mmCIF file of C-alpha atoms and ligand atoms in Angstrom:
data_model
loop_
_atom_site.group_PDB
_atom_site.id
_atom_site.type_symbol
_atom_site.label_atom_id
_atom_site.label_comp_id
_atom_site.label_asym_id
_atom_site.label_seq_id
_atom_site.Cartn_x
_atom_site.Cartn_y
_atom_site.Cartn_z
ATOM 1 C CA MET B 142 -10.782 24.840 9.761
ATOM 2 C CA ILE B 143 -14.264 25.118 8.289
ATOM 3 C CA ILE B 144 -14.049 27.052 5.038
ATOM 4 C CA ASP B 145 -16.504 29.956 5.003
ATOM 5 C CA GLY B 146 -17.639 29.976 1.369
ATOM 6 C CA LYS B 147 -20.205 32.673 2.035
ATOM 7 C CA LYS B 148 -17.608 35.092 3.389
ATOM 8 C CA PHE B 149 -15.081 34.349 0.636
ATOM 9 C CA ALA B 150 -17.776 34.743 -2.057
ATOM 10 C CA GLN B 151 -18.806 38.085 -0.534
ATOM 11 C CA GLU B 152 -15.206 39.295 -0.669
ATOM 12 C CA LEU B 153 -14.957 38.274 -4.321
ATOM 13 C CA ARG B 154 -18.229 40.062 -5.081
ATOM 14 C CA ASN B 155 -16.973 43.214 -3.349
ATOM 15 C CA GLU B 156 -13.840 43.187 -5.531
ATOM 16 C CA ILE B 157 -15.937 42.677 -8.686
ATOM 17 C CA LYS B 158 -18.261 45.507 -7.659
ATOM 18 C CA LYS B 159 -15.324 47.897 -7.144
ATOM 19 C CA GLU B 160 -13.847 47.048 -10.540
ATOM 20 C CA ILE B 161 -17.199 47.533 -12.277
ATOM 21 C CA GLU B 162 -17.684 50.911 -10.562
ATOM 22 C CA SER B 163 -14.319 51.999 -11.903
ATOM 23 C CA ILE B 164 -15.172 50.725 -15.417
ATOM 24 C CA LYS B 165 -18.442 52.676 -15.303
ATOM 25 C CA LYS B 166 -16.621 55.889 -14.376
ATOM 26 C CA THR B 167 -13.734 55.642 -16.804
ATOM 27 C CA ARG B 168 -15.408 54.034 -19.816
ATOM 28 C CA ASN B 169 -19.067 54.910 -19.369
ATOM 29 C CA THR B 170 -20.159 51.340 -20.048
ATOM 30 C CA THR B 171 -21.160 48.300 -17.978
ATOM 31 C CA PRO B 172 -20.721 44.539 -18.369
ATOM 32 C CA GLY B 173 -23.963 42.843 -19.440
ATOM 33 C CA LEU B 174 -25.215 39.316 -18.730
ATOM 34 C CA THR B 175 -28.181 37.644 -20.424
ATOM 35 C CA VAL B 176 -29.653 34.442 -19.020
ATOM 36 C CA ILE B 177 -31.992 32.301 -21.124
ATOM 37 C CA LEU B 178 -34.539 30.248 -19.217
ATOM 38 C CA VAL B 179 -36.706 27.716 -21.064
ATOM 39 C CA GLY B 180 -39.775 26.193 -19.417
ATOM 40 C CA ASN B 181 -40.719 26.254 -15.740
ATOM 41 C CA HIS B 182 -38.326 23.911 -13.950
ATOM 42 C CA THR B 183 -38.584 25.173 -10.337
ATOM 43 C CA PRO B 184 -34.929 24.800 -9.252
ATOM 44 C CA SER B 185 -33.851 26.584 -12.465
ATOM 45 C CA GLU B 186 -36.282 29.446 -11.702
ATOM 46 C CA ILE B 187 -34.636 29.865 -8.281
ATOM 47 C CA TYR B 188 -31.070 29.677 -9.652
ATOM 48 C CA VAL B 189 -31.861 32.188 -12.385
ATOM 49 C CA ARG B 190 -33.479 34.651 -9.984
ATOM 50 C CA ASN B 191 -30.416 34.460 -7.725
ATOM 51 C CA LYS B 192 -28.081 34.975 -10.687
ATOM 52 C CA GLU B 193 -30.048 38.038 -11.826
ATOM 53 C CA LEU B 194 -30.166 39.643 -8.350
ATOM 54 C CA SER B 195 -26.469 38.972 -7.678
ATOM 55 C CA ALA B 196 -25.489 40.442 -11.046
ATOM 56 C CA LYS B 197 -27.456 43.643 -10.384
ATOM 57 C CA GLU B 198 -25.921 43.934 -6.924
ATOM 58 C CA VAL B 199 -22.391 44.233 -8.365
ATOM 59 C CA GLY B 200 -23.480 46.579 -11.163
ATOM 60 C CA ILE B 201 -23.753 44.097 -14.041
ATOM 61 C CA THR B 202 -26.665 44.873 -16.366
ATOM 62 C CA SER B 203 -28.605 41.644 -16.340
ATOM 63 C CA GLU B 204 -31.578 40.387 -18.287
ATOM 64 C CA VAL B 205 -33.485 37.105 -18.204
ATOM 65 C CA ILE B 206 -35.178 35.980 -21.407
ATOM 66 C CA ARG B 207 -37.903 33.429 -20.717
ATOM 67 C CA PHE B 208 -39.399 31.012 -23.207
ATOM 68 C CA GLU B 209 -42.168 28.416 -23.056
ATOM 69 C CA SER B 210 -40.840 24.853 -23.115
ATOM 70 C CA SER B 211 -42.428 24.522 -26.578
ATOM 71 C CA ILE B 212 -39.827 26.850 -28.171
ATOM 72 C CA THR B 213 -38.084 25.236 -31.161
ATOM 73 C CA GLN B 214 -34.349 24.622 -31.302
ATOM 74 C CA GLU B 215 -34.128 26.842 -34.409
ATOM 75 C CA LYS B 216 -35.780 29.788 -32.643
ATOM 76 C CA LEU B 217 -33.497 29.396 -29.620
ATOM 77 C CA ILE B 218 -30.429 29.379 -31.901
ATOM 78 C CA GLU B 219 -31.715 32.522 -33.611
ATOM 79 C CA VAL B 220 -31.977 34.265 -30.225
ATOM 80 C CA ILE B 221 -28.425 33.199 -29.299
ATOM 81 C CA HIS B 222 -27.056 34.491 -32.611
ATOM 82 C CA GLY B 223 -28.748 37.837 -31.874
ATOM 83 C CA LEU B 224 -27.097 37.970 -28.431
ATOM 84 C CA ASN B 225 -23.713 37.011 -29.937
ATOM 85 C CA LYS B 226 -23.921 40.185 -32.076
ATOM 86 C CA ASP B 227 -25.317 42.435 -29.340
ATOM 87 C CA LYS B 228 -22.544 44.806 -28.178
ATOM 88 C CA LYS B 229 -24.228 45.386 -24.796
ATOM 89 C CA VAL B 230 -24.177 41.660 -23.965
ATOM 90 C CA HIS B 231 -20.851 40.229 -22.766
ATOM 91 C CA GLY B 232 -22.068 37.062 -21.062
ATOM 92 C CA ILE B 233 -24.659 34.542 -22.297
ATOM 93 C CA LEU B 234 -25.889 31.708 -20.088
ATOM 94 C CA VAL B 235 -28.484 29.145 -21.142
ATOM 95 C CA GLN B 236 -29.873 27.591 -17.972
ATOM 96 C CA LEU B 237 -29.840 23.787 -18.024
ATOM 97 C CA PRO B 238 -31.633 21.411 -18.211
ATOM 98 C CA LEU B 239 -33.361 22.144 -21.520
ATOM 99 C CA PRO B 240 -36.521 20.319 -22.684
ATOM 100 C CA PRO B 241 -35.825 16.921 -24.308
ATOM 101 C CA HIS B 242 -36.578 18.096 -27.881
ATOM 102 C CA ILE B 243 -33.689 20.581 -27.686
ATOM 103 C CA ASN B 244 -30.101 19.381 -28.075
ATOM 104 C CA GLY B 245 -28.223 21.068 -25.203
ATOM 105 C CA SER B 246 -24.749 20.497 -26.684
ATOM 106 C CA LYS B 247 -25.818 22.029 -29.998
ATOM 107 C CA ILE B 248 -27.221 25.084 -28.191
ATOM 108 C CA ILE B 249 -24.003 25.594 -26.204
ATOM 109 C CA GLU B 250 -21.945 25.345 -29.413
ATOM 110 C CA GLU B 251 -23.917 28.256 -30.877
ATOM 111 C CA ILE B 252 -22.845 30.646 -28.101
ATOM 112 C CA ASP B 253 -19.864 32.861 -28.980
ATOM 113 C CA PRO B 254 -17.052 31.248 -26.875
ATOM 114 C CA LYS B 255 -15.976 34.753 -25.778
ATOM 115 C CA LYS B 256 -19.427 35.221 -24.176
ATOM 116 C CA ASP B 257 -19.744 31.675 -22.790
ATOM 117 C CA VAL B 258 -19.683 32.564 -19.075
ATOM 118 C CA ASP B 259 -20.544 28.963 -18.131
ATOM 119 C CA GLY B 260 -17.299 27.786 -19.783
ATOM 120 C CA PHE B 261 -19.170 24.890 -21.429
ATOM 121 C CA HIS B 262 -18.354 25.677 -25.102
ATOM 122 C CA PRO B 263 -15.899 23.182 -26.682
ATOM 123 C CA VAL B 264 -13.455 26.040 -27.394
ATOM 124 C CA ASN B 265 -13.320 26.917 -23.691
ATOM 125 C CA VAL B 266 -13.157 23.241 -22.687
ATOM 126 C CA GLY B 267 -10.256 22.751 -25.146
ATOM 127 C CA ASN B 268 -8.414 25.872 -24.022
ATOM 128 C CA LEU B 269 -8.690 24.845 -20.375
ATOM 129 C CA SER B 270 -7.383 21.345 -21.103
ATOM 130 C CA SER B 271 -4.471 22.771 -23.127
ATOM 131 C CA GLY B 272 -3.564 24.976 -20.182
ATOM 132 C CA LYS B 273 -4.523 28.178 -22.040
ATOM 133 C CA ASP B 274 -6.531 31.087 -20.741
ATOM 134 C CA SER B 275 -10.284 30.340 -20.938
ATOM 135 C CA LEU B 276 -13.644 30.890 -19.316
ATOM 136 C CA VAL B 277 -13.846 28.164 -16.654
ATOM 137 C CA PRO B 278 -17.092 26.539 -15.362
ATOM 138 C CA CYS B 279 -18.229 28.375 -12.241
ATOM 139 C CA THR B 280 -18.511 25.552 -9.666
ATOM 140 C CA PRO B 281 -15.040 24.042 -10.229
ATOM 141 C CA LEU B 282 -13.577 27.553 -10.447
ATOM 142 C CA GLY B 283 -15.172 28.372 -7.079
ATOM 143 C CA SER B 284 -13.854 25.129 -5.556
ATOM 144 C CA TYR B 285 -10.391 25.854 -6.941
ATOM 145 C CA LEU B 286 -10.320 29.376 -5.465
ATOM 146 C CA LEU B 287 -11.310 27.973 -2.055
ATOM 147 C CA ILE B 288 -8.469 25.422 -2.210
ATOM 148 C CA LYS B 289 -5.951 28.100 -3.245
ATOM 149 C CA ASN B 290 -7.109 30.260 -0.346
ATOM 150 C CA VAL B 291 -6.183 27.449 2.065
ATOM 151 C CA GLN B 292 -2.859 26.638 0.398
ATOM 152 C CA LYS B 293 -1.161 28.678 -2.326
ATOM 153 C CA ASN B 294 1.375 26.131 -3.540
ATOM 154 C CA LEU B 295 -0.250 22.830 -4.564
ATOM 155 C CA THR B 296 2.752 21.410 -6.448
ATOM 156 C CA GLY B 297 3.077 17.643 -6.156
ATOM 157 C CA LEU B 298 -0.017 17.144 -3.992
ATOM 158 C CA GLU B 299 -2.187 14.074 -4.567
ATOM 159 C CA ALA B 300 -5.692 15.174 -5.568
ATOM 160 C CA LEU B 301 -8.679 12.858 -5.815
ATOM 161 C CA ILE B 302 -11.729 14.137 -7.626
ATOM 162 C CA ILE B 303 -14.819 11.995 -7.153
ATOM 163 C CA GLY B 304 -17.095 12.576 -10.158
ATOM 164 C CA ARG B 305 -16.317 12.833 -13.864
ATOM 165 C CA SER B 306 -18.984 15.223 -15.141
ATOM 166 C CA ASN B 307 -18.282 17.820 -17.810
ATOM 167 C CA LEU B 308 -19.645 20.500 -15.467
ATOM 168 C CA ASN B 309 -17.490 19.635 -12.470
ATOM 169 C CA GLY B 310 -15.120 16.674 -12.295
ATOM 170 C CA LYS B 311 -13.336 17.113 -15.618
ATOM 171 C CA PRO B 312 -12.733 20.892 -15.410
ATOM 172 C CA MET B 313 -11.702 20.497 -11.751
ATOM 173 C CA ALA B 314 -9.080 17.932 -12.827
ATOM 174 C CA GLN B 315 -7.711 20.387 -15.407
ATOM 175 C CA LEU B 316 -7.481 23.210 -12.866
ATOM 176 C CA LEU B 317 -5.556 21.043 -10.395
ATOM 177 C CA LEU B 318 -3.293 19.619 -13.141
ATOM 178 C CA LYS B 319 -2.373 23.200 -14.024
ATOM 179 C CA GLU B 320 -1.265 23.561 -10.387
ATOM 180 C CA ASP B 321 1.022 20.518 -10.776
ATOM 181 C CA CYS B 322 -1.102 18.227 -8.602
ATOM 182 C CA THR B 323 -1.100 14.482 -9.283
ATOM 183 C CA VAL B 324 -4.742 14.108 -10.214
ATOM 184 C CA THR B 325 -6.919 10.996 -9.990
ATOM 185 C CA ILE B 326 -10.527 11.022 -11.138
ATOM 186 C CA GLY B 327 -12.717 8.472 -9.364
ATOM 187 C CA HIS B 328 -16.401 7.930 -10.075
ATOM 188 C CA SER B 329 -19.400 5.746 -9.310
ATOM 189 C CA LYS B 330 -17.779 2.687 -10.973
ATOM 190 C CA THR B 331 -14.343 3.058 -9.318
ATOM 191 C CA LYS B 332 -13.610 -0.062 -7.248
ATOM 192 C CA ASN B 333 -11.109 1.172 -4.659
ATOM 193 C CA LEU B 334 -12.456 4.651 -3.995
ATOM 194 C CA LYS B 335 -11.839 4.477 -0.248
ATOM 195 C CA GLU B 336 -8.156 3.479 -0.701
ATOM 196 C CA LEU B 337 -7.614 6.217 -3.296
ATOM 197 C CA CYS B 338 -9.220 8.731 -0.972
ATOM 198 C CA GLN B 339 -7.014 7.708 1.951
ATOM 199 C CA LYS B 340 -3.926 8.755 -0.048
ATOM 200 C CA ALA B 341 -5.267 12.123 -1.180
ATOM 201 C CA ASP B 342 -4.054 15.494 0.101
ATOM 202 C CA ILE B 343 -6.989 17.158 -1.678
ATOM 203 C CA VAL B 344 -10.423 15.534 -2.056
ATOM 204 C CA VAL B 345 -13.130 17.099 -4.229
ATOM 205 C CA ALA B 346 -16.415 15.207 -3.947
ATOM 206 C CA ALA B 347 -18.797 15.931 -6.821
ATOM 207 C CA VAL B 348 -20.601 12.672 -7.421
ATOM 208 C CA GLY B 349 -24.096 13.296 -6.004
ATOM 209 C CA ARG B 350 -24.150 10.591 -3.309
ATOM 210 C CA ALA B 351 -25.160 11.769 0.148
ATOM 211 C CA ASN B 352 -22.463 11.295 2.830
ATOM 212 C CA LEU B 353 -20.343 9.009 0.616
ATOM 213 C CA VAL B 354 -16.968 10.167 1.967
ATOM 214 C CA LYS B 355 -16.558 9.093 5.609
ATOM 215 C CA GLY B 356 -14.036 10.047 8.271
ATOM 216 C CA ASP B 357 -11.995 6.838 7.822
ATOM 217 C CA TRP B 358 -11.670 7.604 4.069
ATOM 218 C CA VAL B 359 -9.782 10.842 4.699
ATOM 219 C CA LYS B 360 -6.092 11.349 5.337
ATOM 220 C CA GLU B 361 -5.164 13.423 8.394
ATOM 221 C CA GLY B 362 -4.697 17.041 7.278
ATOM 222 C CA ALA B 363 -6.398 16.746 3.871
ATOM 223 C CA ILE B 364 -8.269 19.611 2.208
ATOM 224 C CA VAL B 365 -11.842 18.428 1.520
ATOM 225 C CA ILE B 366 -14.171 20.225 -0.885
ATOM 226 C CA ASP B 367 -17.789 19.068 -0.960
ATOM 227 C CA VAL B 368 -19.644 19.938 -4.166
ATOM 228 C CA GLY B 369 -22.614 17.637 -3.429
ATOM 229 C CA ILE B 370 -26.159 18.913 -3.002
ATOM 230 C CA ASN B 371 -28.370 15.988 -1.933
ATOM 231 C CA ARG B 372 -31.752 15.833 -0.242
ATOM 232 C CA GLU B 373 -31.886 13.667 2.870
ATOM 233 C CA GLU B 374 -35.133 12.852 4.654
ATOM 234 C CA ASP B 375 -35.389 14.710 7.966
ATOM 235 C CA LYS B 376 -38.740 14.798 9.770
ATOM 236 C CA THR B 377 -37.523 17.528 12.138
ATOM 237 C CA GLU B 378 -37.233 19.939 9.182
ATOM 238 C CA LYS B 379 -40.312 21.865 7.987
ATOM 239 C CA LYS B 380 -39.864 20.664 4.403
ATOM 240 C CA GLY B 381 -39.335 17.052 5.529
ATOM 241 C CA TYR B 382 -35.765 17.005 4.203
ATOM 242 C CA LYS B 383 -32.430 18.726 4.590
ATOM 243 C CA ILE B 384 -29.618 19.370 2.128
ATOM 244 C CA VAL B 385 -26.449 17.352 2.688
ATOM 245 C CA GLY B 386 -23.228 17.029 0.720
ATOM 246 C CA ASP B 387 -21.274 14.039 -0.613
ATOM 247 C CA VAL B 388 -19.082 14.187 2.503
ATOM 248 C CA GLU B 389 -20.118 13.013 5.973
ATOM 249 C CA PHE B 390 -19.261 16.296 7.623
ATOM 250 C CA ASP B 391 -19.239 15.291 11.307
ATOM 251 C CA SER B 392 -16.691 12.501 10.886
ATOM 252 C CA VAL B 393 -14.542 14.155 8.188
ATOM 253 C CA VAL B 394 -14.234 17.499 9.993
ATOM 254 C CA LYS B 395 -12.184 15.683 12.691
ATOM 255 C CA LYS B 396 -9.575 14.576 10.129
ATOM 256 C CA ALA B 397 -9.433 17.383 7.575
ATOM 257 C CA ARG B 398 -7.200 20.405 7.747
ATOM 258 C CA ALA B 399 -9.905 22.360 5.914
ATOM 259 C CA ILE B 400 -13.419 21.389 4.821
ATOM 260 C CA THR B 401 -16.342 23.113 3.097
ATOM 261 C CA PRO B 402 -19.755 22.770 4.760
ATOM 262 C CA VAL B 403 -23.009 22.163 2.864
ATOM 263 C CA PRO B 404 -24.696 24.584 2.630
ATOM 264 C CA GLY B 405 -22.363 27.591 2.839
ATOM 265 C CA GLY B 406 -19.248 26.171 1.181
ATOM 266 C CA VAL B 407 -18.938 25.816 -2.583
ATOM 267 C CA GLY B 408 -22.541 26.933 -3.300
ATOM 268 C CA PRO B 409 -22.080 30.674 -2.704
ATOM 269 C CA MET B 410 -18.856 30.608 -4.767
ATOM 270 C CA THR B 411 -20.667 29.428 -7.908
ATOM 271 C CA ILE B 412 -22.623 32.645 -8.437
ATOM 272 C CA ALA B 413 -19.655 34.818 -7.432
ATOM 273 C CA CYS B 414 -17.635 33.026 -10.144
ATOM 274 C CA LEU B 415 -20.374 33.642 -12.708
ATOM 275 C CA LEU B 416 -20.076 37.373 -11.968
ATOM 276 C CA ASN B 417 -16.294 37.038 -12.194
ATOM 277 C CA ASN B 418 -16.613 35.296 -15.581
ATOM 278 C CA THR B 419 -18.950 38.020 -16.857
ATOM 279 C CA LEU B 420 -16.399 40.672 -15.907
ATOM 280 C CA LYS B 421 -13.624 38.595 -17.516
ATOM 281 C CA ALA B 422 -15.686 38.205 -20.729
ATOM 282 C CA PHE B 423 -16.274 41.968 -20.764
ATOM 283 C CA LYS B 424 -12.552 42.666 -20.432
ATOM 284 C CA ASN B 425 -11.672 40.140 -23.147
ATOM 285 C CA ILE B 426 -14.169 41.677 -25.564
ATOM 286 C CA ASN B 427 -13.454 45.357 -24.811
HETATM 287 N N1 GUN J 72 -28.025 24.135 -14.196
HETATM 288 C C1 GUN J 72 -27.468 23.713 -13.038
HETATM 289 N N2 GUN J 72 -26.226 24.225 -12.899
HETATM 290 C C2 GUN J 72 -26.000 24.991 -13.986
HETATM 291 C C3 GUN J 72 -24.905 25.784 -14.408
HETATM 292 O O1 GUN J 72 -23.848 25.888 -13.766
HETATM 293 N N3 GUN J 72 -25.065 26.428 -15.597
HETATM 294 C C4 GUN J 72 -26.185 26.314 -16.346
HETATM 295 N N4 GUN J 72 -26.238 26.970 -17.497
HETATM 296 N N5 GUN J 72 -27.219 25.587 -15.987
HETATM 297 C C5 GUN J 72 -27.129 24.931 -14.806
#
């Protein structure tokens, strides 16, 4: 089974849209999302535009505040404090990366945890790791929902997460621990990655190495989630490259019970989960 992330994300967006329509009717208010974009990093520009359009499509009031890369850390903090107090804003997202003179962790800590729709604030990170309700980072949340859609009960399954980032690997481990999986986190320095992978019922690859996970790494019937987005040279493509994941799709698809393609797997779920988190933040605040 090839997991259709696009279709699942569309279904989630339809549900969010319905709920927002009902909120608008009964309470005469709408969830609001503000995205802060600093500088002119091209991929960030594209992500932010997609976030804004997707938010509007489900009825979320969305605004992008743009700053030159020369903005000071103090000024950025001032803006965040203003948004923390703003009753019309329920979700705040500061697009990363930030310019080198700005301390990204410090900026994230200034966001009201209730409005932290990225789930990066230490309060949300702590709540997730204590098994409490929290705003959860969008990409691991999307991956988790795709896994749960394949199999509801994950109790006792062996899960291998490849990648230990704060954005992906670590929150993913927490989500699967909460489901009573036996979780292993492997990473670029892990020596026996292939052997660990061969034992796993669930593999989440989020390490940023093109085609790392091969068919002979994967147990028959495993669920394989590919979070990787890597450029691979391809002269037959107009741009001279194509986007591939961390999983060698053609060999792994023969072994896996379910697998996400790249593109069209986890990617579309990320934005849908941001909209979901904005709605959740709205409901927690109101
Ligand atoms: N840059 C790349 N991915 C992300 C993300 O999920 N959130 C934010 N804020 N910035 C990003």
